[in-house]
Short mmCIF file of C-alpha atoms in Angstrom, two decimals:
data_model
loop_
_atom_site.label_atom_id
_atom_site.label_comp_id
_atom_site.label_asym_id
_atom_site.label_seq_id
_atom_site.Cartn_x
_atom_site.Cartn_y
_atom_site.Cartn_z
CA MET A 1 -9.20 4.96 -27.63
CA LYS A 2 -8.50 2.51 -24.92
CA ILE A 3 -6.93 3.80 -21.65
CA ALA A 4 -6.21 1.64 -18.64
CA ILE A 5 -5.74 2.88 -15.18
CA ALA A 6 -3.15 0.94 -13.51
CA SER A 7 -0.90 1.01 -10.50
CA GLY A 8 1.67 -1.35 -9.02
CA LYS A 9 0.37 -0.84 -5.56
CA GLY A 10 -3.22 -1.37 -4.43
CA GLY A 11 -5.22 1.36 -2.95
CA THR A 12 -3.55 4.55 -4.40
CA GLY A 13 -6.77 5.86 -6.29
CA LYS A 14 -7.10 3.81 -9.55
CA THR A 15 -10.81 3.32 -8.99
CA THR A 16 -11.14 7.00 -7.80
CA LEU A 17 -9.35 8.01 -11.04
CA ALA A 18 -11.16 5.75 -13.20
CA THR A 19 -14.76 6.78 -12.09
CA ASN A 20 -14.05 10.44 -12.14
CA LEU A 21 -12.40 10.50 -15.42
CA ALA A 22 -15.29 8.27 -16.90
CA VAL A 23 -17.97 10.32 -15.92
CA LEU A 24 -16.12 13.75 -17.28
CA CYS A 25 -15.51 11.89 -20.59
CA SER A 26 -19.16 10.87 -20.80
CA SER A 27 -20.77 13.96 -19.81
CA GLY A 28 -22.21 15.74 -22.92
CA SER A 29 -20.69 13.15 -25.10
CA ARG A 30 -23.92 11.59 -26.96
CA ASP A 31 -22.26 10.90 -30.36
CA LYS A 32 -19.20 8.84 -29.06
CA PRO A 33 -20.12 6.34 -26.05
CA THR A 34 -17.62 6.34 -22.96
CA VAL A 35 -17.37 2.81 -21.63
CA LEU A 36 -15.94 2.13 -18.13
CA SER A 37 -14.69 -1.39 -17.33
CA ASP A 38 -13.94 -2.54 -14.13
CA LEU A 39 -11.38 -5.19 -14.63
CA ASP A 40 -10.29 -5.50 -11.08
CA VAL A 41 -12.69 -8.77 -10.99
CA GLU A 42 -11.12 -9.76 -7.56
CA GLU A 43 -12.55 -6.94 -6.01
CA PRO A 44 -14.33 -4.69 -8.21
CA ASN A 45 -15.20 -1.52 -6.48
CA SER A 46 -15.98 1.27 -9.47
CA GLY A 47 -19.77 0.34 -8.88
CA LEU A 48 -19.65 1.74 -5.37
CA PHE A 49 -19.21 5.19 -6.61
CA LEU A 50 -21.72 4.73 -9.94
CA LYS A 51 -25.34 3.80 -9.51
CA GLY A 52 -27.39 3.07 -12.40
CA GLU A 53 -29.87 1.11 -14.30
CA THR A 54 -28.62 -2.67 -15.11
CA LEU A 55 -28.86 -3.24 -18.86
CA HIS A 56 -27.50 -6.74 -19.09
CA GLN A 57 -26.05 -9.54 -16.79
CA GLN A 58 -24.68 -12.90 -17.56
CA LYS A 59 -22.68 -15.71 -16.16
CA ILE A 60 -19.07 -15.95 -17.49
CA MET A 61 -17.71 -19.54 -17.92
CA LYS A 62 -14.37 -21.12 -18.59
CA GLU A 63 -13.76 -24.42 -20.10
CA ILE A 64 -12.57 -27.26 -17.80
CA PRO A 65 -12.15 -31.19 -18.37
CA GLY A 66 -14.74 -33.28 -17.19
CA TRP A 67 -13.93 -36.99 -16.69
CA ILE A 68 -15.90 -40.06 -18.20
CA ARG A 69 -15.23 -42.97 -15.83
CA ASP A 70 -16.39 -45.43 -18.44
CA LYS A 71 -13.63 -44.83 -20.80
CA CYS A 72 -10.78 -44.29 -18.36
CA THR A 73 -7.78 -46.59 -18.33
CA PHE A 74 -6.13 -44.67 -15.69
CA CYS A 75 -2.93 -44.50 -17.94
CA ASN A 76 -1.85 -41.22 -16.18
CA ARG A 77 -1.37 -39.35 -19.52
CA CYS A 78 -3.67 -36.60 -18.50
CA LYS A 79 -1.66 -35.84 -15.35
CA GLU A 80 1.45 -36.10 -17.10
CA VAL A 81 0.48 -33.44 -19.64
CA CYS A 82 -1.05 -30.83 -17.28
CA ASN A 83 1.35 -28.02 -16.75
CA PHE A 84 -0.54 -26.73 -13.89
CA ASN A 85 -0.86 -29.89 -11.73
CA ALA A 86 -4.85 -29.43 -12.15
CA ILE A 87 -5.38 -33.28 -12.26
CA ALA A 88 -4.92 -36.01 -9.96
CA VAL A 89 -5.26 -39.74 -11.12
CA LEU A 90 -6.03 -41.84 -8.11
CA PRO A 91 -6.68 -45.93 -8.17
CA ASP A 92 -10.23 -45.54 -8.86
CA SER A 93 -11.14 -41.62 -9.50
CA VAL A 94 -9.39 -38.78 -11.58
CA LEU A 95 -10.06 -35.39 -9.90
CA VAL A 96 -10.15 -32.32 -11.81
CA PHE A 97 -9.29 -28.99 -9.79
CA PRO A 98 -11.14 -26.11 -11.89
CA GLU A 99 -9.15 -23.54 -10.08
CA LEU A 100 -6.13 -24.54 -11.32
CA CYS A 101 -7.13 -25.47 -15.01
CA HIS A 102 -5.93 -23.08 -17.67
CA SER A 103 -8.37 -24.35 -20.22
CA CYS A 104 -5.27 -25.48 -22.28
CA TYR A 105 -7.06 -28.44 -24.08
CA ALA A 106 -3.67 -30.64 -23.59
CA CYS A 107 -5.51 -33.42 -21.44
CA VAL A 108 -8.66 -33.54 -23.64
CA GLY A 109 -6.58 -33.60 -26.90
CA LEU A 110 -4.08 -36.02 -25.84
CA CYS A 111 -6.10 -38.70 -23.61
CA PRO A 112 -5.84 -41.85 -25.60
CA GLU A 113 -9.38 -42.92 -24.84
CA ASP A 114 -11.12 -39.58 -25.08
CA ALA A 115 -11.95 -40.11 -21.51
CA LEU A 116 -11.83 -36.28 -21.04
CA VAL A 117 -14.14 -33.56 -22.50
CA MET A 118 -14.14 -30.16 -22.06
CA LYS A 119 -17.31 -28.23 -20.26
CA ASP A 120 -18.26 -25.29 -18.94
CA HIS A 121 -17.42 -24.15 -15.34
CA PRO A 122 -18.86 -20.66 -14.05
CA ILE A 123 -15.98 -18.44 -12.80
CA GLY A 124 -17.88 -15.16 -12.36
CA GLU A 125 -20.52 -12.62 -13.46
CA LEU A 126 -20.56 -9.73 -15.93
CA SER A 127 -22.86 -6.82 -15.61
CA HIS A 128 -23.61 -3.88 -17.92
CA TYR A 129 -24.92 -0.74 -16.13
CA LYS A 130 -26.26 2.74 -17.64
CA VAL A 131 -25.06 5.45 -15.32
CA ASN A 132 -26.46 8.61 -17.23
CA GLN A 133 -24.39 8.68 -20.58
CA LEU A 134 -21.70 6.13 -19.03
CA ASP A 135 -21.66 2.46 -19.91
CA PHE A 136 -20.27 0.58 -16.88
CA ILE A 137 -19.16 -2.86 -17.09
CA GLU A 138 -18.25 -4.88 -14.14
CA GLY A 139 -16.57 -7.97 -14.00
CA LYS A 140 -16.80 -9.97 -10.72
CA LEU A 141 -15.07 -13.38 -10.26
CA ASN A 142 -16.84 -16.07 -8.02
CA ILE A 143 -15.38 -16.58 -4.45
CA GLY A 144 -12.92 -19.08 -4.45
CA GLU A 145 -11.73 -18.73 -8.19
CA GLN A 146 -7.86 -18.23 -8.47
CA GLN A 147 -7.90 -16.96 -11.74
CA ALA A 148 -8.62 -13.56 -12.66
CA VAL A 149 -7.34 -13.58 -16.47
CA PRO A 150 -9.90 -15.60 -18.10
CA LEU A 151 -12.82 -13.31 -16.68
CA ILE A 152 -10.82 -10.01 -17.47
CA SER A 153 -10.37 -11.19 -20.96
CA LYS A 154 -14.15 -12.00 -21.49
CA THR A 155 -15.13 -8.65 -19.96
CA ILE A 156 -12.70 -7.16 -22.44
CA ASP A 157 -14.32 -9.04 -24.98
CA TYR A 158 -17.99 -7.84 -24.16
CA THR A 159 -16.88 -4.34 -24.37
CA LYS A 160 -15.26 -4.53 -27.44
CA GLU A 161 -18.43 -6.37 -29.07
CA ASN A 162 -21.01 -4.13 -27.93
CA PHE A 163 -19.39 -0.77 -28.43
CA PRO A 164 -18.01 0.91 -31.94
CA ASP A 165 -14.22 1.31 -32.26
CA ASN A 166 -14.35 4.71 -31.84
CA SER A 167 -15.54 4.90 -28.04
CA ILE A 168 -13.60 6.00 -25.46
CA PHE A 169 -12.58 2.87 -23.46
CA LEU A 170 -11.70 3.14 -19.75
CA TYR A 171 -10.30 0.27 -17.96
CA ASP A 172 -10.14 0.16 -14.27
CA SER A 173 -7.04 -2.48 -13.98
CA PRO A 174 -6.29 -4.78 -11.21
CA PRO A 175 -3.52 -3.64 -8.99
CA GLY A 176 0.12 -5.28 -9.03
CA THR A 177 2.38 -6.17 -12.16
CA SER A 178 1.32 -9.96 -12.62
CA CYS A 179 -0.69 -11.57 -15.25
CA PRO A 180 -4.26 -9.90 -14.45
CA MET A 181 -2.98 -6.44 -14.66
CA ILE A 182 -0.94 -7.41 -18.03
CA GLU A 183 -4.22 -8.62 -19.43
CA SER A 184 -6.07 -5.41 -18.84
CA VAL A 185 -3.17 -3.15 -20.14
CA LYS A 186 -2.55 -5.06 -23.09
CA GLU A 187 -5.04 -3.78 -25.78
CA ALA A 188 -4.51 -0.35 -24.22
CA ASP A 189 -3.68 2.62 -26.07
CA TYR A 190 -2.26 4.33 -23.38
CA VAL A 191 -2.02 3.87 -19.60
CA ILE A 192 -2.15 6.01 -16.75
CA LEU A 193 -0.41 4.69 -13.50
CA VAL A 194 -1.49 6.06 -10.33
CA ALA A 195 1.10 6.50 -7.68
CA GLU A 196 1.06 7.77 -3.91
CA PRO A 197 4.27 9.62 -2.62
CA THR A 198 4.98 6.91 -0.03
CA PRO A 199 8.12 4.74 0.12
CA PHE A 200 5.86 1.57 -0.89
CA GLY A 201 4.23 3.83 -3.66
CA LEU A 202 7.54 4.74 -5.08
CA HIS A 203 8.65 0.96 -5.01
CA ASP A 204 5.73 -0.17 -6.96
CA LEU A 205 5.54 2.53 -9.18
CA ASN A 206 9.12 1.64 -10.24
CA LEU A 207 7.79 -2.01 -10.67
CA SER A 208 4.85 -0.61 -12.84
CA VAL A 209 7.17 1.78 -15.04
CA LYS A 210 9.65 -1.33 -15.94
CA THR A 211 6.71 -3.55 -16.86
CA MET A 212 5.32 -0.82 -19.06
CA HIS A 213 8.75 -0.63 -20.79
CA LYS A 214 8.73 -4.22 -21.01
CA VAL A 215 5.19 -4.60 -22.58
CA GLY A 216 6.07 -1.38 -24.59
CA LYS A 217 2.98 0.64 -23.76
CA ALA A 218 2.87 4.54 -23.81
CA PHE A 219 2.27 5.50 -20.08
CA GLY A 220 2.12 8.66 -17.75
CA VAL A 221 1.66 9.05 -14.09
CA VAL A 222 -0.65 10.77 -11.99
CA ILE A 223 0.32 11.47 -8.34
CA ASN A 224 -2.66 10.94 -5.79
CA ARG A 225 -2.62 12.27 -2.34
CA HIS A 226 -0.10 14.68 -3.57
CA GLY A 227 1.33 16.79 -0.65
CA LEU A 228 2.01 13.46 1.76
CA GLY A 229 5.39 12.33 2.17
CA ASN A 230 8.22 13.77 0.22
CA ASP A 231 9.03 14.39 -3.41
CA ASP A 232 10.67 11.16 -4.26
CA ILE A 233 8.13 9.99 -6.77
CA GLU A 234 8.73 13.35 -8.60
CA GLN A 235 12.56 12.94 -8.72
CA PHE A 236 11.93 9.35 -9.92
CA CYS A 237 9.62 10.40 -12.80
CA ARG A 238 12.31 13.08 -13.77
CA LYS A 239 15.14 10.65 -13.64
CA GLU A 240 13.04 8.28 -15.71
CA ARG A 241 11.74 10.61 -17.84
CA VAL A 242 8.32 9.61 -16.93
CA ARG A 243 5.53 12.26 -17.98
CA ILE A 244 3.40 13.37 -14.67
CA LEU A 245 0.02 13.77 -16.13
CA GLY A 246 -1.51 15.73 -12.71
CA ARG A 247 -1.39 15.77 -9.08
CA ILE A 248 -4.48 14.94 -7.04
CA PRO A 249 -4.18 16.83 -3.69
CA ASN A 250 -4.15 14.94 -0.22
CA MET A 251 -7.46 16.74 1.21
CA PRO A 252 -9.78 15.65 3.80
CA GLU A 253 -12.78 16.66 1.56
CA ILE A 254 -11.59 13.89 -0.83
CA ALA A 255 -11.99 11.34 2.03
CA GLU A 256 -15.07 12.43 3.16
CA LYS A 257 -16.60 12.19 -0.34
CA TYR A 258 -15.01 8.92 -1.10
CA SER A 259 -16.20 7.62 2.08
CA ARG A 260 -19.73 8.29 1.06
CA GLY A 261 -19.42 6.84 -2.15
CA GLU A 262 -19.49 10.27 -4.04
CA LEU A 263 -17.34 11.47 -7.10
CA ILE A 264 -14.58 13.96 -6.09
CA ILE A 265 -15.07 15.91 -9.71
CA GLU A 266 -17.75 17.93 -7.25
CA ILE A 267 -15.01 19.42 -5.79
CA PRO A 268 -14.15 22.21 -8.33
CA GLU A 269 -10.62 22.37 -7.94
CA ILE A 270 -10.33 18.40 -8.42
CA ARG A 271 -12.56 18.70 -11.49
CA ARG A 272 -10.08 21.14 -12.83
CA GLU A 273 -6.87 18.75 -12.17
CA MET A 274 -8.98 15.99 -13.57
CA LEU A 275 -9.77 17.90 -16.86
CA ASN A 276 -5.97 18.87 -16.98
CA ILE A 277 -5.15 15.11 -16.65
CA LEU A 278 -7.23 14.37 -19.63
CA THR A 279 -5.83 17.29 -21.71
CA LYS A 280 -2.35 16.04 -21.26
CA THR A 281 -3.32 12.65 -22.15
CA GLU A 282 -5.14 14.12 -25.28
CA GLU A 283 -1.82 15.94 -26.21
CA ILE A 284 0.27 13.06 -25.81
CA THR A 285 -1.81 10.56 -27.47
CA GLY A 286 -3.05 13.22 -30.13
CA ARG A 287 -6.65 11.71 -29.60
CA TRP A 288 -9.70 13.48 -28.71
CA ILE A 289 -11.07 12.14 -25.20
CA CYS A 290 -13.25 14.74 -23.44
CA ARG A 291 -15.81 16.94 -24.85
CA GLU A 292 -15.85 18.84 -21.69
CA ASN A 293 -12.27 19.84 -22.39
CA HIS A 294 -13.52 21.59 -25.74
CA LYS A 295 -16.49 23.58 -24.60
CA THR A 296 -14.64 26.69 -23.88
CA SER A 297 -11.65 26.37 -26.13
CA MET B 1 0.08 -50.87 8.22
CA LYS B 2 2.14 -48.32 6.22
CA ILE B 3 2.67 -45.00 7.50
CA LEU B 4 3.91 -41.89 5.98
CA PHE B 5 5.85 -39.03 7.57
CA THR B 6 7.01 -35.89 5.86
CA ALA B 7 10.61 -35.44 6.57
CA ARG B 8 13.65 -33.36 5.87
CA GLY B 9 16.00 -36.54 5.51
CA THR B 10 15.51 -40.34 4.60
CA ASP B 11 15.90 -42.21 8.14
CA TRP B 12 14.38 -42.49 11.48
CA ASN B 13 16.66 -39.55 12.72
CA ALA B 14 15.23 -37.38 10.09
CA GLU B 15 13.70 -34.06 11.37
CA PRO B 16 9.74 -34.06 10.40
CA ASP B 17 8.89 -31.93 7.48
CA ASN B 18 6.09 -29.22 8.46
CA ARG B 19 5.05 -29.18 4.98
CA PHE B 20 3.01 -31.70 3.19
CA GLY B 21 2.94 -30.86 -0.44
CA ARG B 22 6.27 -29.21 -0.51
CA GLY B 23 7.74 -31.68 2.24
CA LYS B 24 11.34 -32.75 0.95
CA TYR B 25 10.82 -36.69 1.57
CA PHE B 26 8.20 -38.69 2.13
CA VAL B 27 9.38 -41.57 4.35
CA VAL B 28 7.40 -44.62 4.61
CA TYR B 29 7.42 -47.35 7.45
CA ASP B 30 5.97 -50.67 6.71
CA GLU B 31 5.05 -52.12 9.97
CA GLU B 32 4.44 -55.51 8.76
CA GLN B 33 7.67 -55.85 6.90
CA ASP B 34 9.47 -53.55 9.65
CA HIS B 35 11.03 -51.62 6.66
CA LEU B 36 11.61 -47.77 6.33
CA THR B 37 11.97 -46.40 2.55
CA ALA B 38 12.30 -42.65 1.64
CA HIS B 39 10.83 -41.05 -1.61
CA SER B 40 11.94 -37.86 -2.75
CA ASN B 41 9.27 -35.27 -3.31
CA GLU B 42 11.59 -32.75 -5.35
CA GLU B 43 9.04 -32.48 -8.05
CA ASN B 44 6.34 -31.02 -5.74
CA VAL B 45 9.03 -29.22 -3.85
CA ASN B 46 9.37 -26.83 -6.48
CA ALA B 47 5.91 -27.18 -8.16
CA ARG B 48 4.36 -23.69 -9.18
CA HIS B 49 0.93 -24.97 -8.60
CA GLY B 50 -1.03 -27.76 -7.01
CA ALA B 51 2.13 -29.25 -5.18
CA GLY B 52 -0.34 -30.44 -2.56
CA ILE B 53 -2.71 -32.34 -4.95
CA GLN B 54 0.21 -34.10 -6.59
CA ALA B 55 1.73 -35.04 -3.34
CA ALA B 56 -1.78 -36.25 -2.05
CA GLN B 57 -1.62 -38.52 -5.47
CA LYS B 58 1.85 -39.70 -4.64
CA ALA B 59 1.19 -40.81 -1.03
CA ILE B 60 -2.21 -42.58 -2.20
CA ASN B 61 -0.12 -44.47 -4.84
CA LEU B 62 2.56 -45.38 -2.31
CA GLY B 63 -0.31 -47.34 -0.84
CA VAL B 64 -0.03 -45.49 2.66
CA GLU B 65 -2.86 -45.81 5.15
CA VAL B 66 -1.76 -43.20 7.53
CA ILE B 67 -0.25 -39.75 6.83
CA ILE B 68 1.79 -38.00 9.75
CA SER B 69 2.33 -34.31 8.57
CA ALA B 70 1.51 -30.80 8.93
CA GLU B 71 -2.37 -29.63 8.52
CA LEU B 72 -3.18 -30.41 4.90
CA GLY B 73 -4.53 -27.62 2.52
CA PRO B 74 -7.96 -28.25 1.20
CA LYS B 75 -7.13 -29.28 -2.28
CA ALA B 76 -4.67 -31.89 -0.84
CA ARG B 77 -7.46 -33.15 1.69
CA GLN B 78 -9.97 -33.29 -1.04
CA THR B 79 -7.65 -35.68 -2.87
CA ILE B 80 -6.86 -37.80 0.20
CA SER B 81 -10.49 -38.05 1.11
CA GLN B 82 -10.63 -40.03 -2.06
CA SER B 83 -8.82 -42.85 -0.43
CA HIS B 84 -9.30 -44.49 3.17
CA CYS B 85 -5.91 -42.68 4.29
CA ARG B 86 -6.14 -41.35 7.70
CA LEU B 87 -4.27 -37.88 8.65
CA TYR B 88 -2.52 -37.15 11.81
CA THR B 89 -0.80 -33.78 12.61
CA ILE B 90 2.87 -33.70 13.74
CA ASP B 91 3.92 -32.63 17.19
CA ASP B 92 7.03 -31.08 18.41
CA SER B 93 8.89 -34.13 18.18
CA SER B 94 12.73 -33.55 16.69
CA THR B 95 12.84 -36.89 14.67
CA ILE B 96 10.35 -39.03 12.84
CA GLN B 97 11.29 -42.20 15.45
CA GLU B 98 10.11 -39.94 18.04
CA LEU B 99 6.86 -38.66 16.08
CA TYR B 100 6.21 -42.68 15.47
CA ARG B 101 6.29 -43.27 19.22
CA GLN B 102 3.80 -40.54 19.87
CA TYR B 103 1.61 -41.91 17.19
CA LYS B 104 1.61 -45.28 18.72
CA LYS B 105 0.96 -43.85 22.04
CA GLY B 106 -2.07 -42.15 20.66
CA ASN B 107 -0.80 -38.79 21.65
CA LEU B 108 -1.00 -37.29 17.94
CA LYS B 109 -4.06 -35.33 16.95
CA GLU B 110 -6.24 -36.73 13.90
CA GLN B 111 -6.83 -33.89 11.20
#
């Protein structure tokens, strides 16, 4: 079961929801791993709330063309075929801009002199931590790198290769509705969109709802900081027939805990609401997610 | 000396364009020949990525030794640094003719 936690707008509470749900899901579940992957690789912050032991760390590479001066005839072919303007052919050198390269191989494959060959270029780092029963995977993009998608994709690959298919996978997605967000939700069985009841929150929820329809994903909405602003979001969800999975209240205690890097499920009322969110998600998807929910039933 | 101006038009009365990579025209003045030529930069104006890099490549291939434009971005600058081109920043001149005068007087700031 793969659940992506996403939002159109940044700062609406994706990480808060993802980390708290992940800890709830993992507690008591020894037979079925719970894995949280922080795919917001440009600014991963789930790690601020989850302190654990490091199990594994590795550099993540992408392939970029390397130029072989002796073979080059400066024919300009590589520059012409590059769809991303990542190559400049100058009178006595060829420059490759790794940040713009999409590793498509066009220049390497079409160079008549074999003067370009693919080589590894580091783009970021992947870390795997164990936080009690929870496996927490974090992708972190190197400063200056412009493309998040290759790192997101490789972080997901690592997750899939290292855990059985029946695990509970939670993805903390990057904000927005562009390529990084699409990459992080594309394999999810279900998407939880987090929205806040503000004009920006509504505007960006609208964009993410449209995106979900376009990519054909089942999804529901969690309203964070509920009680703030007006009920436009509730009306929007009713009109668009979007299921509201839960409402996290706008409470000073939450802000206090957050600012100290603590989990908000320590507040009993929030823990209940988080469990409700998981129950509703289980009902909709027909899949078992959280043992905690089945303890008393 | 060949001097390149980024401009909104194609002659001496053209307004300087305050973008390099996406500047509308590259107007080149050849001082020895006393000849002005304008080159459309349309392919880079609408580029989705790397406009600065390609504009820099274009400037180098035009054989200019001086570029007078807005502040260049880091990738365009890196590309230009492979050549011997010198970079100057535009001032508030309203035409490239005026900009050229300011350049000759040594009033433009080198980038």
